[in-house]
Structures are given as C-alpha cells and as structure tokens.
Amino acid sequence: MTTVETATGAAKTMVLNMGPQHPSTHGVLRVLLELDGETVVKAVPDIGYLHTGIEKSCEDKTYSQAITLTDRIDYLNPLGNNLVYCLAVEKLLGLEVPKRAQYIRVMMVELQRISSHLVWLGTHAIDLGAMSVFLYCFREREEILKIFERFAGQRMMTSYIRIGGVSVEPPAGWRQMVQKFLDMMPSRIEEYEALLTENRIWMARTKGVGVVKPEAAVAMSMTGPTLRAAGIPYDNRKVCPYSSYEEFDFQVPTRTDSDCFGRYMIRVAEMRESLKIIKQAMEKITDQGPIKADAPGIIPPQREKMKTEMEALIYHFKIFTEGFSPPPGDAYVTVESPRGELGCYVASDGSPHPLRVHFRSPSFVNLQALPMMIEGQLIADVIACIGTIDIVLGEVDR
Amino acid sequence: MGDASQNADVVAEHLRAWNPRAVTEVIEFHGETTIVVPRNVLREVAQRCRQELQFDLLSDATCVDKYPVEPRFEVSYHLTSIPRKARVRLRVKLSGDDPTVDSLVPVWPGAGWMEREIFDLMGIRFNGHPDLRRILLPDDWEGHPHRKDYPVTGYRDIPSIAMKYTKGS
C-alpha cells in the first residue's frame, strides 16, 4: 500500500493492489485500484499470470491433437471449447456431422452450461457472504460431473467432442442418469432462489451495482449474460444456430436492469432454459445411429474394419502418423458459451498442422469493461462486479 | 446469420460506392466473407461499416503470420451486426518491415485489449491506440512469440533450479 498524489494534487488517494492472489478474483487476476477513501477512482486490470501459450501450442499439433488443449482454456466449459474448435475445423473441411451426434453435443454442452453456472453461482454467493449456496451448488455440479464421467471417462477435461462427431457411444443407462438429474434440478434451482433472490443482504449487495448501459456494453464488445442483462437479446444459439440449435424450442432471457442482480437472474433463468433443451435433446437422440461422420481419412476407422480392410488400416496409419490436411483458407465459428460469445478462428495453409488457431474468449473481452463498471463505486462492489462478469482466468490468459 | 453472399455484395458495393479503391479483394470461403482493404483506409472503412452498415459489435480481432511469404501479416477484424444478423471480416495485409496500422479503438472501444494482445504476441503497432502495452506477457519480454520466426525456446534462457545444480557439479 502506498499513498500517492493525484494529478490534481488536492486530494490524497491510495493505490491498492488487489490480487493476483486474492480469494475473490477467481484465479490470478490483479487489479490496481486507486482509492479515494472507499471509492474507486481508477481501476487497471493486469492479466497474463496464467498465460500458457495454448494458441501457439496448437500450431505444433495436428488438428485432432489440438482438441485436448482446447479443454484447458476454459476449465469450466471444456465441452464448449471442444465444440467450437471442432465446428471450426469441420467448417474448413466441409464436413457434415450426423444428426444424432449433433444432438448428443447439444445435450452435453447444455449440461456443461448448467455446471458452469452452478460454479459461478456458488462462488459468487460465497464472495458476497452467502456460504451455504456454495455447498448446494457443488452438490448438484457433482451429479453433472458424474454424468460426464460415465460418458467420457473423465470428469472435467473430457475431450468428448471430436472432429466429425463425438468420441464414444453414450454409455448404457445414460437416459436414466440424465432423467434423474432433470427431475431433481428444477426444485434445486428453486432452493437457490429461495436463499438468494429475495434475501435483503443479497439485494443490497447486487441491486444497482455495476450498471452498464446497453450502448456501452455493445461498444465494449461485451456478450453473454452481461449483454442480455442490458436488454439486448444476442445469443449465438439463436442468431447463428450451430449443431441443430434451430430445432430446439427455448427462450433467450433478457432483463433491462443491467446490474449485478440482473445478471444473476439471467443466469438462473438460463439454467432453466438449458434443462428444457436437455429434455428435448434426450427425446431427439435415437438409440441407434452414427455418432461420427462418414469421412475416411479424417475420422479414425472402427476397430473391426481395421482388422478386415486394408484401406481402413492405411487410413488409420495416416491419421495417427501424419494427420489430415484441410484445404487452405480460414474459418471463424462462434458458439454461446456460459460466459458469452466464444469464437474460434482457424487458418489452414494446407498442411496437417493449423497455421493459426485463435480463441475469442468471452471472459477476456468482457473483463475489459471492468474499469467502466467499478469506477465510482465502493471497493466492496468491485468483488460483486468481478463475480458477475464470470471470468475464468484460464480463458482470459489462454 | 443472413445470406452470406448477399451480405458480401452489400458491404463491398457500399464501400466501393464511397471509394473505388477501398476494397482490394473480396474472398468468399465456406459462406464467410472477407473484405481485404488497404491499410490507409482501414479506419474509415470500419467507421462506415459501423455507422452506415450497422456492424455495431466488434466480435474479434486476430492476426496470422504467413512468414516467409510477404506481406506476412494478415490482421483480421470480425464484425457482427446485431440488428441485421450479419457478419463480415475486414482484413489488412502488412509487410514485415513496417507492421503498422491504424487502431480501431476510436471506432469500437472494445478493440483495446484485442489490439493489445495482437501487439503483444505478433508485434503489430497500432497507430492511435490509447494504451498500447503488453497484456499477456511481462513488460520486459523480448520479441513476439506468435511470430513464426520466433524460436520456440525464446531469445533468453530462463534459469531453472535444475540448471543451477547441473552447472555446479
């Protein structure tokens, strides 16, 4: 802590270094706060503590190998990252994914959205002093992670979505598992709401805090619940549907209050919408059918074919030694991640390695608006604002 | 998103009507439109896209290094129009000798961090950017790691504890 003279020289302000190790910055975010008493005069976010060069590493891998790196960008939304990367590569290849695989993808991504919102709700509530919500949220998240474990063998870094489809057939008894979750969840969301929504402390901490005007939100390129809380119904699932989202019936919740409370309500409403989508996806997923596109040379062949057909064996060898080469060009695909518009830009030069992979991470872009949200507010509100932007530092720094 | 080819015509025609030399090339690939513009008009083109063609959201900005091909850098801006549900990509090509271009922060304030990231990792200079500092790497980092000619081991050794012990023995 140091006391510095401001440019005006009249008042004395204090510079407080919040983070990079601070429990409520959700990772390694550092914010330099210039304070006048308890009021924030100026805020400068400092990021990069978790920069691991994932985009650069992708350039060294083949297209299929890079999938495992995408899991690690946003560790609360690994399936969404798999999806956006695979969609971009599939666009480059011009690959058509079977409907059954598309519905499985939708179901998994929506489960992931709920689990991400649960982590957000729990940690945000604990930041603002509501300890018990955290425990309840993680109880339900555990159920989702169990479903992922059964599907992919992994709880978090699943790499379940692959180029051309999904990695394995859904496990036996998956319907009962997901159905059990669907039956349980609505009453649990009501439980959270009963604890928070009309809680006077919660309202005092969130209502009117961190207000963003809609024009400012668009100008700062904010997306996701933050933008929808400002009244703009921009959702990539509706605006540019991918993976057959146009066949699903769901609402895009919007509000006009655009404060921390509004963003909380949007995310709770989104969890309910996701449950609707999962229910529809379950009905659409047939018991039989392909889970991978029919594209020899890109999709690894089935084991039986490899043992009986010469061509399949050659393809298998080529895929795992050399990889495949999409035609030269570039593709930019966006999906709606729990945090906003998640984009993936893949450029190919016709070789088996990507020329450039770039992720447009919503946390990174949304965090840019933090100074705008907190300048002039109290220091306690900084925590509420950081919380409702819902940043994942792995994704901010990549 | 709306019909991509129709959208491309609208944007390219609108820009050509304003200045015949504002569009160098229009690339159509898998339903995506790329409009290549000369770097001296980039900011004006962006201004027009925002005000006259309703591209109100700057989705993303990124850069590709095509080393050793010249011009090696391709800076791309992905624009989205929320009211028209359309998307277009503006691109400028920059040579390795002088990788400088006008910043788009005056047009979309959201370009600030995106351009800082490109500056940090690719070494493109953005004229008129209010705060062009490194963002992901430490301030004293040497070089720009996303360039293709950047050595994977970096320009300096980072001394590790293991090295310290092997040198001593």
mmCIF file of C-alpha atoms in Angstrom, chain A residues 304-314:
data_model
loop_
_atom_site.group_PDB
_atom_site.id
_atom_site.type_symbol
_atom_site.label_atom_id
_atom_site.label_comp_id
_atom_site.label_asym_id
_atom_site.label_seq_id
_atom_site.Cartn_x
_atom_site.Cartn_y
_atom_site.Cartn_z
ATOM 1 C CA GLU A 304 -13.283 -54.248 -36.711
ATOM 2 C CA LYS A 305 -12.780 -52.590 -40.086
ATOM 3 C CA MET A 306 -9.105 -52.100 -39.351
ATOM 4 C CA LYS A 307 -8.723 -55.842 -38.805
ATOM 5 C CA THR A 308 -10.501 -56.787 -42.019
ATOM 6 C CA GLU A 309 -9.994 -53.999 -44.561
ATOM 7 C CA MET A 310 -6.666 -52.887 -45.969
ATOM 8 C CA GLU A 311 -7.881 -49.345 -46.707
ATOM 9 C CA ALA A 312 -9.074 -48.791 -43.171
ATOM 10 C CA LEU A 313 -5.679 -49.838 -41.873
ATOM 11 C CA ILE A 314 -3.928 -47.388 -44.210
#
